[in-house]
Short mmCIF file of C-alpha atoms and ligand atoms in Angstrom, two decimals:
data_model
loop_
_atom_site.label_atom_id
_atom_site.label_comp_id
_atom_site.label_asym_id
_atom_site.label_seq_id
_atom_site.Cartn_x
_atom_site.Cartn_y
_atom_site.Cartn_z
CA MET A 1 68.23 20.42 3.14
CA ALA A 2 66.29 20.91 -0.06
CA MET A 3 65.99 17.71 -2.03
CA SER A 4 67.66 19.25 -5.05
CA ASP A 5 70.73 19.94 -2.94
CA LEU A 6 71.24 16.28 -2.44
CA SER A 7 71.94 15.60 -6.06
CA THR A 8 74.26 18.54 -6.48
CA PRO A 9 77.80 17.35 -7.09
CA LYS A 10 80.08 18.16 -4.21
CA THR A 11 83.26 20.08 -4.57
CA THR A 12 86.31 18.04 -3.89
CA SER A 13 89.87 18.81 -3.14
CA PRO A 14 92.22 18.79 -6.17
CA LEU A 15 93.78 15.65 -4.77
CA LEU A 16 90.48 13.82 -4.84
CA ARG A 17 89.53 15.12 -8.26
CA SER A 18 92.57 13.44 -9.64
CA SER A 19 91.24 10.13 -8.34
CA SER A 20 88.43 9.84 -10.89
CA GLN A 21 85.84 11.35 -8.56
CA LEU A 22 85.68 7.95 -6.96
CA ARG A 23 82.46 7.49 -4.99
CA LEU A 24 82.30 11.19 -4.35
CA SER A 25 79.01 12.21 -5.86
CA SER A 26 75.88 12.51 -3.82
CA LYS A 27 73.03 10.40 -5.14
CA LEU A 28 69.35 10.66 -4.57
CA HIS A 29 66.97 7.76 -5.03
CA LEU A 30 63.57 9.27 -5.50
CA SER A 31 61.85 6.63 -3.48
CA ASN A 32 61.48 7.05 0.24
CA GLN A 33 65.13 6.13 0.42
CA PHE A 34 67.60 8.96 0.32
CA ARG A 35 71.20 8.21 -0.11
CA HIS A 36 74.09 10.38 0.86
CA LEU A 37 77.41 9.31 -0.38
CA LEU A 38 79.58 11.31 1.87
CA LEU A 39 82.38 13.33 0.52
CA PRO A 40 85.46 11.63 1.86
CA THR A 41 87.50 14.80 2.05
CA PRO A 42 90.93 14.21 3.52
CA LEU A 43 91.16 16.34 6.60
CA HIS A 44 94.76 17.21 6.35
CA THR A 45 95.77 16.90 2.74
CA SER A 46 98.75 19.15 3.34
CA SER A 47 100.14 16.57 5.73
CA ILE A 48 100.03 13.85 3.11
CA SER A 49 102.08 15.65 0.61
CA LYS A 50 103.89 13.59 -1.97
CA ILE A 51 101.21 10.90 -1.99
CA SER A 52 98.85 10.61 -4.89
CA CYS A 53 95.96 8.29 -5.47
CA SER A 54 95.23 6.09 -8.46
CA VAL A 55 92.15 3.96 -9.01
CA SER A 56 92.25 0.19 -9.37
CA GLN A 57 90.29 -1.64 -12.03
CA ASN A 58 87.23 -2.43 -9.99
CA ASN A 59 86.87 1.27 -9.30
CA GLN A 60 86.75 0.49 -5.61
CA ALA A 61 90.23 0.45 -4.34
CA PRO A 62 92.62 3.16 -5.28
CA VAL A 63 96.11 2.45 -4.18
CA ALA A 64 98.37 4.87 -2.42
CA VAL A 65 101.40 5.62 -4.53
CA GLN A 66 104.37 7.39 -3.07
CA ASP A 67 106.52 9.87 -4.95
CA ASN A 68 109.15 7.28 -5.60
CA GLY A 69 106.52 5.16 -7.33
CA SER A 70 106.29 2.39 -4.75
CA VAL A 71 102.77 1.17 -4.07
CA LYS A 72 101.65 0.96 -0.46
CA THR A 73 98.95 -1.25 1.02
CA LYS A 74 97.69 -2.25 -2.39
CA LYS A 75 95.49 -5.17 -1.39
CA GLU A 76 93.64 -3.94 1.64
CA CYS A 77 92.96 -0.35 0.82
CA TYR A 78 89.54 0.89 -0.20
CA GLY A 79 88.51 4.20 -1.60
CA VAL A 80 90.50 7.34 -1.38
CA PHE A 81 91.03 6.58 2.28
CA CYS A 82 94.05 4.51 1.44
CA LEU A 83 95.72 7.74 2.36
CA THR A 84 96.52 8.27 5.98
CA TYR A 85 94.93 11.12 7.86
CA ASP A 86 97.54 11.16 10.53
CA LEU A 87 99.24 14.51 10.72
CA LYS A 88 102.58 12.93 11.55
CA ALA A 89 104.50 13.17 8.34
CA GLU A 90 106.70 10.23 9.21
CA GLU A 91 103.84 7.80 9.73
CA GLU A 92 103.43 5.01 7.22
CA THR A 93 100.35 5.02 5.02
CA LYS A 94 97.78 2.83 6.71
CA SER A 95 95.82 0.07 5.10
CA TRP A 96 92.09 -0.15 5.55
CA LYS A 97 89.84 -3.07 6.24
CA LYS A 98 86.96 -3.88 3.93
CA MET A 99 84.06 -1.53 4.59
CA ILE A 100 81.25 -2.83 6.78
CA SER A 101 77.61 -1.80 6.65
CA ILE A 102 75.80 -0.87 9.83
CA ALA A 103 72.08 -0.21 10.03
CA VAL A 104 70.77 2.01 12.80
CA SER A 105 67.03 2.36 13.30
CA GLY A 106 65.58 5.30 15.18
CA ALA A 107 68.51 7.18 13.73
CA ALA A 108 66.97 10.59 14.34
CA GLY A 109 66.37 9.82 18.00
CA MET A 110 68.27 10.85 21.09
CA ILE A 111 70.36 7.71 21.57
CA SER A 112 71.39 7.61 17.93
CA ASN A 113 72.41 11.24 18.10
CA HIS A 114 75.24 10.13 20.34
CA LEU A 115 75.85 6.70 18.90
CA LEU A 116 76.24 7.58 15.22
CA PHE A 117 79.16 9.89 15.89
CA LYS A 118 80.94 7.25 17.94
CA LEU A 119 80.45 4.71 15.16
CA ALA A 120 81.73 7.13 12.53
CA SER A 121 84.73 8.15 14.61
CA GLY A 122 86.15 4.64 14.74
CA ALA A 123 85.61 4.33 18.49
CA VAL A 124 83.58 1.14 18.01
CA PHE A 125 85.04 -0.89 15.15
CA GLY A 126 88.52 0.54 15.22
CA PRO A 127 90.58 3.22 13.50
CA ASP A 128 91.21 1.15 10.36
CA GLN A 129 87.61 0.07 9.77
CA PRO A 130 85.68 2.11 7.20
CA ILE A 131 81.95 1.99 7.65
CA ALA A 132 78.73 2.67 5.79
CA LEU A 133 75.82 3.86 7.90
CA LYS A 134 72.28 2.91 6.88
CA LEU A 135 69.89 5.06 8.81
CA LEU A 136 66.29 3.97 9.27
CA GLY A 137 63.68 6.35 10.55
CA SER A 138 59.93 6.67 10.74
CA GLU A 139 58.04 8.55 8.03
CA ARG A 140 57.74 11.49 10.41
CA SER A 141 61.46 11.70 11.00
CA ILE A 142 62.73 11.82 7.42
CA GLN A 143 63.60 15.53 7.58
CA ALA A 144 65.37 14.98 10.86
CA LEU A 145 67.29 12.09 9.29
CA GLU A 146 68.54 14.44 6.60
CA GLY A 147 69.70 16.75 9.34
CA VAL A 148 71.57 13.88 10.98
CA ALA A 149 73.20 13.00 7.66
CA MET A 150 74.25 16.63 7.20
CA GLU A 151 75.86 16.68 10.63
CA LEU A 152 77.71 13.50 9.80
CA GLU A 153 78.94 15.07 6.57
CA ASP A 154 80.12 18.16 8.38
CA SER A 155 82.08 16.04 10.84
CA LEU A 156 84.51 14.94 8.09
CA PHE A 157 85.00 11.48 9.56
CA PRO A 158 87.59 9.75 7.40
CA LEU A 159 86.19 6.32 8.22
CA LEU A 160 82.65 7.15 7.20
CA ARG A 161 82.24 6.27 3.53
CA GLU A 162 78.51 6.19 2.98
CA VAL A 163 75.33 7.29 4.65
CA ASP A 164 71.96 6.09 3.44
CA ILE A 165 68.73 7.30 4.93
CA GLY A 166 65.32 5.78 4.46
CA THR A 167 62.08 4.62 5.96
CA ASP A 168 61.77 1.19 4.34
CA PRO A 169 63.67 -1.51 6.27
CA TYR A 170 63.76 -3.70 3.13
CA GLU A 171 65.87 -1.01 1.47
CA VAL A 172 67.87 0.21 4.43
CA PHE A 173 68.86 -3.26 5.70
CA GLN A 174 70.23 -4.41 2.34
CA ASP A 175 73.42 -6.43 3.01
CA VAL A 176 74.00 -4.92 6.44
CA GLU A 177 76.39 -6.79 8.74
CA TRP A 178 75.21 -5.08 11.92
CA ALA A 179 71.71 -3.87 12.75
CA LEU A 180 71.31 -1.65 15.80
CA LEU A 181 67.58 -1.47 16.32
CA ILE A 182 66.92 1.55 18.50
CA GLY A 183 63.77 3.05 16.98
CA ALA A 184 60.58 2.32 18.83
CA LYS A 185 57.43 4.12 19.85
CA PRO A 186 57.57 5.76 23.26
CA ARG A 187 54.96 4.76 25.77
CA GLY A 188 52.26 7.42 25.76
CA PRO A 189 50.53 8.67 28.90
CA GLY A 190 48.22 6.02 30.30
CA MET A 191 49.33 3.42 27.77
CA GLU A 192 49.20 -0.14 29.09
CA ARG A 193 52.37 -2.11 28.86
CA ALA A 194 50.52 -4.75 26.84
CA ALA A 195 49.69 -2.09 24.25
CA LEU A 196 53.32 -1.04 24.08
CA LEU A 197 54.36 -4.67 23.56
CA ASP A 198 51.97 -4.93 20.65
CA ILE A 199 52.80 -1.59 18.99
CA ASN A 200 56.55 -2.00 19.23
CA GLY A 201 56.35 -5.74 18.62
CA GLN A 202 54.89 -5.04 15.20
CA ILE A 203 57.85 -2.82 14.36
CA PHE A 204 60.28 -5.58 15.30
CA ALA A 205 58.32 -8.27 13.47
CA GLU A 206 58.53 -6.22 10.29
CA GLN A 207 62.20 -5.42 10.81
CA GLY A 208 62.95 -9.09 11.51
CA LYS A 209 61.31 -10.04 8.22
CA ALA A 210 63.26 -7.36 6.40
CA LEU A 211 66.57 -8.48 7.93
CA ASN A 212 65.74 -12.04 6.98
CA ALA A 213 65.07 -11.01 3.40
CA VAL A 214 67.89 -8.59 2.63
CA ALA A 215 70.58 -8.40 5.33
CA SER A 216 73.85 -10.30 5.35
CA PRO A 217 72.97 -13.87 6.43
CA ASN A 218 75.27 -13.55 9.44
CA VAL A 219 74.08 -10.08 10.47
CA LYS A 220 74.47 -9.31 14.18
CA VAL A 221 71.38 -7.64 15.61
CA LEU A 222 71.28 -5.57 18.78
CA VAL A 223 67.79 -4.59 19.93
CA VAL A 224 67.64 -1.47 22.08
CA GLY A 225 64.05 -0.28 21.59
CA ASN A 226 61.90 -1.32 24.54
CA PRO A 227 60.72 -3.73 25.71
CA CYS A 228 64.01 -4.91 24.23
CA ASN A 229 64.11 -8.57 25.30
CA THR A 230 60.71 -9.39 23.87
CA ASN A 231 61.31 -7.20 20.83
CA ALA A 232 64.50 -9.16 20.17
CA LEU A 233 62.57 -12.43 20.49
CA ILE A 234 59.96 -11.18 18.00
CA CYS A 235 62.68 -10.04 15.66
CA LEU A 236 64.56 -13.35 15.65
CA LYS A 237 61.34 -15.36 15.25
CA ASN A 238 60.63 -13.38 12.11
CA ALA A 239 64.11 -13.98 10.74
CA PRO A 240 64.41 -17.77 10.57
CA ASN A 241 67.33 -17.68 8.12
CA ILE A 242 69.53 -15.71 10.51
CA PRO A 243 71.02 -17.68 13.41
CA ALA A 244 69.01 -16.96 16.58
CA LYS A 245 72.33 -16.63 18.36
CA ASN A 246 73.01 -13.43 16.41
CA PHE A 247 70.26 -11.49 18.21
CA HIS A 248 70.92 -9.49 21.35
CA ALA A 249 68.85 -7.31 23.66
CA LEU A 250 70.77 -4.46 25.26
CA THR A 251 71.32 -4.93 28.99
CA ARG A 252 74.75 -3.39 28.98
CA LEU A 253 73.52 -0.09 30.39
CA ASP A 254 72.24 -2.03 33.41
CA GLU A 255 75.59 -3.78 33.73
CA ASN A 256 77.44 -0.48 33.58
CA ARG A 257 75.14 1.06 36.17
CA ALA A 258 75.56 -1.94 38.45
CA LYS A 259 79.36 -1.69 38.18
CA CYS A 260 79.17 1.99 39.01
CA GLN A 261 77.04 1.38 42.11
CA LEU A 262 79.37 -1.34 43.41
CA ALA A 263 82.39 0.87 42.77
CA LEU A 264 80.79 3.76 44.65
CA LYS A 265 79.92 1.57 47.60
CA ALA A 266 83.36 -0.05 47.74
CA GLY A 267 85.16 3.26 47.25
CA VAL A 268 87.09 2.05 44.21
CA PHE A 269 87.20 3.27 40.64
CA TYR A 270 84.80 1.33 38.43
CA ASP A 271 87.49 -0.37 36.38
CA LYS A 272 88.11 -2.54 39.44
CA VAL A 273 84.67 -4.14 39.13
CA SER A 274 84.45 -7.20 36.87
CA ASN A 275 82.30 -10.28 36.21
CA MET A 276 79.08 -8.31 36.44
CA THR A 277 76.04 -10.21 35.23
CA ILE A 278 72.61 -8.78 34.66
CA TRP A 279 70.19 -11.70 34.58
CA GLY A 280 66.85 -11.59 32.84
CA ASN A 281 64.69 -8.85 31.47
CA HIS A 282 65.59 -5.20 30.89
CA SER A 283 62.93 -4.18 33.40
CA THR A 284 62.70 -3.82 37.14
CA THR A 285 62.72 -7.62 37.45
CA GLN A 286 66.32 -7.65 36.21
CA VAL A 287 68.81 -9.23 38.57
CA PRO A 288 72.19 -7.52 38.98
CA ASP A 289 74.34 -10.38 40.29
CA PHE A 290 76.57 -9.36 43.22
CA LEU A 291 77.23 -13.00 44.10
CA ASN A 292 79.54 -13.62 41.13
CA ALA A 293 80.78 -10.07 40.52
CA ARG A 294 84.28 -9.19 41.66
CA ILE A 295 86.04 -6.11 42.95
CA ASN A 296 89.78 -6.09 42.49
CA GLY A 297 89.44 -9.80 41.67
CA ARG A 298 87.78 -10.61 45.02
CA PRO A 299 84.15 -11.64 45.54
CA VAL A 300 81.97 -8.56 46.10
CA LYS A 301 80.62 -9.97 49.36
CA GLU A 302 84.15 -10.04 50.78
CA VAL A 303 84.80 -6.43 49.84
CA ILE A 304 81.37 -4.99 50.65
CA THR A 305 80.38 -6.40 54.02
CA ASP A 306 77.09 -4.52 54.15
CA HIS A 307 75.14 -7.49 52.82
CA LYS A 308 71.81 -5.88 53.61
CA TRP A 309 72.68 -3.11 51.15
CA LEU A 310 73.74 -5.66 48.57
CA GLU A 311 70.48 -7.56 48.85
CA GLU A 312 68.12 -4.61 49.13
CA GLY A 313 69.73 -1.31 48.19
CA PHE A 314 71.97 -2.35 45.33
CA THR A 315 69.37 -3.73 42.91
CA GLU A 316 67.07 -0.81 43.57
CA SER A 317 69.85 1.70 42.99
CA VAL A 318 70.50 0.14 39.58
CA GLN A 319 66.81 0.06 38.70
CA LYS A 320 66.13 3.61 39.83
CA ARG A 321 69.15 5.15 38.19
CA GLY A 322 67.24 6.01 35.02
CA GLY A 323 64.40 7.66 36.89
CA LEU A 324 66.77 9.69 39.03
CA LEU A 325 68.56 10.84 35.94
CA ILE A 326 65.32 12.05 34.38
CA GLN A 327 64.54 14.03 37.52
CA LYS A 328 67.90 15.79 37.33
CA TRP A 329 68.37 16.11 33.60
CA GLY A 330 64.82 16.30 32.35
CA ARG A 331 65.37 13.65 29.70
CA SER A 332 66.16 9.98 29.59
CA SER A 333 69.57 8.44 29.40
CA ALA A 334 70.65 8.80 25.80
CA ALA A 335 74.40 9.39 26.07
CA SER A 336 75.12 6.59 28.54
CA THR A 337 72.85 4.27 26.57
CA ALA A 338 74.85 5.04 23.43
CA VAL A 339 78.06 4.35 25.35
CA SER A 340 76.63 1.04 26.53
CA ILE A 341 75.76 0.11 22.93
CA VAL A 342 79.38 0.81 22.03
CA ASP A 343 80.47 -1.39 24.94
CA ALA A 344 78.09 -4.15 23.88
CA ILE A 345 79.44 -4.19 20.33
CA LYS A 346 83.05 -3.96 21.43
CA SER A 347 82.52 -6.92 23.72
CA LEU A 348 81.66 -8.97 20.63
CA VAL A 349 84.43 -7.71 18.36
CA THR A 350 87.28 -7.82 20.86
CA PRO A 351 88.31 -10.83 22.96
CA THR A 352 86.91 -10.81 26.49
CA PRO A 353 89.69 -10.32 29.04
CA GLU A 354 90.79 -13.58 30.68
CA GLY A 355 88.44 -14.60 33.49
CA ASP A 356 85.92 -11.83 32.87
CA TRP A 357 82.56 -11.76 31.08
CA PHE A 358 79.86 -9.35 29.98
CA SER A 359 76.06 -9.35 30.00
CA THR A 360 73.83 -9.38 26.99
CA GLY A 361 70.29 -10.53 26.36
CA VAL A 362 70.53 -13.65 24.20
CA TYR A 363 68.43 -16.56 23.02
CA THR A 364 68.07 -19.11 25.80
CA ASN A 365 68.05 -22.33 23.79
CA GLY A 366 70.74 -24.63 25.13
CA ASN A 367 71.50 -22.48 28.20
CA PRO A 368 73.14 -24.28 31.14
CA TYR A 369 71.19 -22.47 33.89
CA GLY A 370 67.81 -24.15 33.45
CA ILE A 371 66.15 -20.99 32.19
CA ALA A 372 63.14 -21.64 29.97
CA GLU A 373 64.03 -22.03 26.32
CA ASP A 374 62.79 -19.76 23.57
CA LEU A 375 63.27 -16.48 25.43
CA VAL A 376 65.75 -13.63 25.11
CA PHE A 377 67.34 -13.44 28.54
CA SER A 378 70.34 -11.52 29.80
CA MET A 379 73.16 -13.88 30.80
CA PRO A 380 76.95 -13.85 31.23
CA CYS A 381 78.84 -14.29 27.97
CA ARG A 382 82.37 -14.33 26.62
CA SER A 383 83.64 -13.67 23.12
CA ASN A 384 86.84 -14.39 21.27
CA GLY A 385 86.29 -11.18 19.32
CA ASP A 386 84.81 -12.63 16.13
CA GLY A 387 81.33 -11.16 16.72
CA ASP A 388 80.08 -14.41 18.26
CA TYR A 389 79.88 -15.37 21.96
CA GLU A 390 79.65 -18.33 24.31
CA LEU A 391 77.65 -18.50 27.52
CA VAL A 392 79.77 -18.68 30.67
CA LYS A 393 78.97 -22.02 32.26
CA ASP A 394 80.53 -22.11 35.70
CA VAL A 395 78.52 -19.36 37.39
CA GLU A 396 77.18 -20.00 40.86
CA ILE A 397 73.45 -19.47 41.39
CA ASP A 398 72.30 -19.50 45.01
CA ASP A 399 68.74 -19.46 46.34
CA TYR A 400 68.65 -15.66 46.47
CA LEU A 401 69.57 -15.35 42.81
CA ARG A 402 67.46 -18.32 41.71
CA LYS A 403 64.29 -16.81 43.16
CA ARG A 404 64.84 -13.47 41.51
CA ILE A 405 65.92 -14.93 38.20
CA ALA A 406 62.73 -17.01 38.21
CA LYS A 407 60.67 -13.83 38.62
CA SER A 408 62.29 -12.22 35.60
CA GLU A 409 61.87 -15.47 33.66
CA ALA A 410 58.16 -15.54 34.54
CA GLU A 411 57.80 -11.97 33.35
CA LEU A 412 59.40 -12.75 30.01
CA LEU A 413 57.21 -15.84 29.59
CA ALA A 414 54.17 -13.64 30.21
CA GLU A 415 55.43 -11.04 27.71
CA LYS A 416 55.94 -13.80 25.19
CA LYS A 417 52.30 -14.85 25.52
CA CYS A 418 51.27 -11.25 24.82
CA VAL A 419 53.07 -11.29 21.48
CA ALA A 420 52.26 -14.84 20.36
CA HIS A 421 50.55 -13.37 17.27
CA LEU A 422 53.89 -11.80 16.29
CA THR A 423 56.14 -14.80 16.93
CA GLY A 424 54.07 -17.40 15.11
CA ASP A 425 53.00 -19.02 18.39
CA GLY A 426 49.25 -18.72 17.91
CA ILE A 427 46.77 -16.42 19.57
CA ALA A 428 48.07 -13.84 22.02
CA PHE A 429 46.89 -13.88 25.60
CA CYS A 430 48.13 -11.02 27.73
CA ASP A 431 48.17 -11.05 31.50
CA LEU A 432 51.11 -9.11 32.85
CA GLY A 433 49.79 -8.82 36.37
CA PRO A 434 49.14 -5.67 38.35
CA VAL A 435 52.77 -4.58 38.73
CA ASP A 436 54.31 -2.40 36.07
CA THR A 437 57.92 -3.42 35.73
CA MET A 438 59.11 -1.08 33.00
CA LEU A 439 62.28 0.71 33.90
CA PRO A 440 61.54 4.29 34.90
CA GLY A 441 62.17 6.69 32.08
CA GLU A 442 63.05 4.05 29.54
CA VAL A 443 59.87 3.57 27.66
N1 NAD B 1 67.75 -1.28 26.38
C1 NAD B 1 68.16 -0.20 27.00
O1 NAD B 1 69.05 -0.24 27.85
C2 NAD B 1 67.54 1.14 26.69
C3 NAD B 1 68.01 2.30 27.32
C4 NAD B 1 67.46 3.52 26.99
C5 NAD B 1 66.43 3.58 26.06
N2 NAD B 1 65.98 2.44 25.47
C6 NAD B 1 64.91 2.46 24.45
O2 NAD B 1 65.47 2.90 23.23
C7 NAD B 1 64.42 3.43 22.41
C8 NAD B 1 64.86 4.74 21.76
O3 NAD B 1 65.15 5.70 22.73
P1 NAD B 1 65.47 7.22 22.31
O4 NAD B 1 65.72 7.95 23.57
O5 NAD B 1 66.48 7.29 21.22
O6 NAD B 1 64.04 7.63 21.73
P2 NAD B 1 63.64 8.81 20.74
O7 NAD B 1 62.15 8.95 20.88
O8 NAD B 1 64.51 10.00 20.93
O9 NAD B 1 63.97 8.20 19.30
C9 NAD B 1 63.27 7.15 18.75
C10 NAD B 1 63.29 7.34 17.26
O10 NAD B 1 62.75 6.17 16.66
C11 NAD B 1 61.99 6.55 15.55
N3 NAD B 1 61.07 5.48 15.19
C12 NAD B 1 59.85 5.21 15.69
N4 NAD B 1 59.32 4.15 15.05
C13 NAD B 1 60.24 3.73 14.17
C14 NAD B 1 60.28 2.69 13.23
N5 NAD B 1 59.25 1.87 13.04
N6 NAD B 1 61.39 2.53 12.49
C15 NAD B 1 62.43 3.36 12.64
N7 NAD B 1 62.44 4.39 13.49
C16 NAD B 1 61.36 4.56 14.26
C17 NAD B 1 61.30 7.83 16.00
O11 NAD B 1 60.90 8.60 14.91
C18 NAD B 1 62.43 8.51 16.79
O12 NAD B 1 63.19 9.33 15.95
C19 NAD B 1 63.20 3.54 23.32
O13 NAD B 1 62.37 2.42 23.08
C20 NAD B 1 63.80 3.44 24.71
O14 NAD B 1 62.87 2.95 25.65
C21 NAD B 1 66.53 1.23 25.76
#
């Protein structure tokens, strides 16, 4: 899109014109930050006949007025989307929640290409939750970001009210309530893992500082870019004003893969598998926990009697899933990663089903399992749906699990030493050992 196009006023439907052109113009900041204010065109204006829109005094919240003059949903509604988009003529006009701002870094990348459309569709935060998307990219990807923004525009998502694109995290993260940090440098051929930790660590140190400076003080941060546990640690260390508890590293894809493998082995559909914990690092030292997982509410070991497979084959099948997928598909897992990001967020904004839990990489301080403090480690958590979580305390850890969890813990402690210069812990010393534990295809 030519830059001049961005500032060209959009055409609007007659219905929207009558609502004072509220928030409908596209704006362009001539810094490295481009801003698209999406045209919130009602998809089915014909189906909302006899409803007009007037604008409230703060120029934010028009109220839906019916033909008979009665005002609907006056308090909650925002923007022209006070009007329902449901085709059913008999449906009541819906009210909308207050818009939330979500930052997505690496927004022109493969994972984001799936994720953004799920966010905008309402599949993550719900069908009554308008959102603003703040898209952060690298300098090289700014054109691609414009392309992403155009695709979002053309999708006519009623819930999507704003899209900002930019390359400066201090601008893009302004007031955001969620930050989904996906963008990272891929590992080049022959690149040592220590080098990757340093290169990507610097990105997350800068983004942590930016979140600290300009984001909502209670922003929830989900780090996806690898190595995600240590990147999340770096990020939270650089954001001292944001509660450390608000930072997550994505291990939900591993959880989902583990559930799938157990379901396949047990011959049940995967919704029957619950209480699946991934312990530790998002690497091949991760520990998918079959001891505490359940199938149809029963311990996995009772349902799957092939314990040799559980101990040897299961973990490997989870770890190698990504590599296998690359062999077949020729690219890494972007769609299922995006789905797992959706799952991870939904687990925080909806109450966890009774007796179940989910896995996420979180800050270890105060953990009840004896895992070293000051790491980001995947553990079992529950949420009451308010965006926060509690660690599940009564999980059994036997010798088998303890040994493997200790290995993942040692790996994360070693990674932490490699990035000491980025966490404020002094001079970095990097000795990751001879074994490369990155997940295949996920660097
Ligand atoms: N935790 C997990 O379960 C999991 C799973 C899959 C992939 N990943 C990781 O997610 C990351 C992204 O994967 P992808 O497939 O989308 O990669 P991709 O290469 O398609 O996209 C990455 C995007 O990030 C951008 N970028 C690079 N540096 C940036 C910066 N400083 N700020 C903002 N954007 C920046 C790039 O320009 C690119 O557009 C990778 O690090 C990958 O290893 C994690």
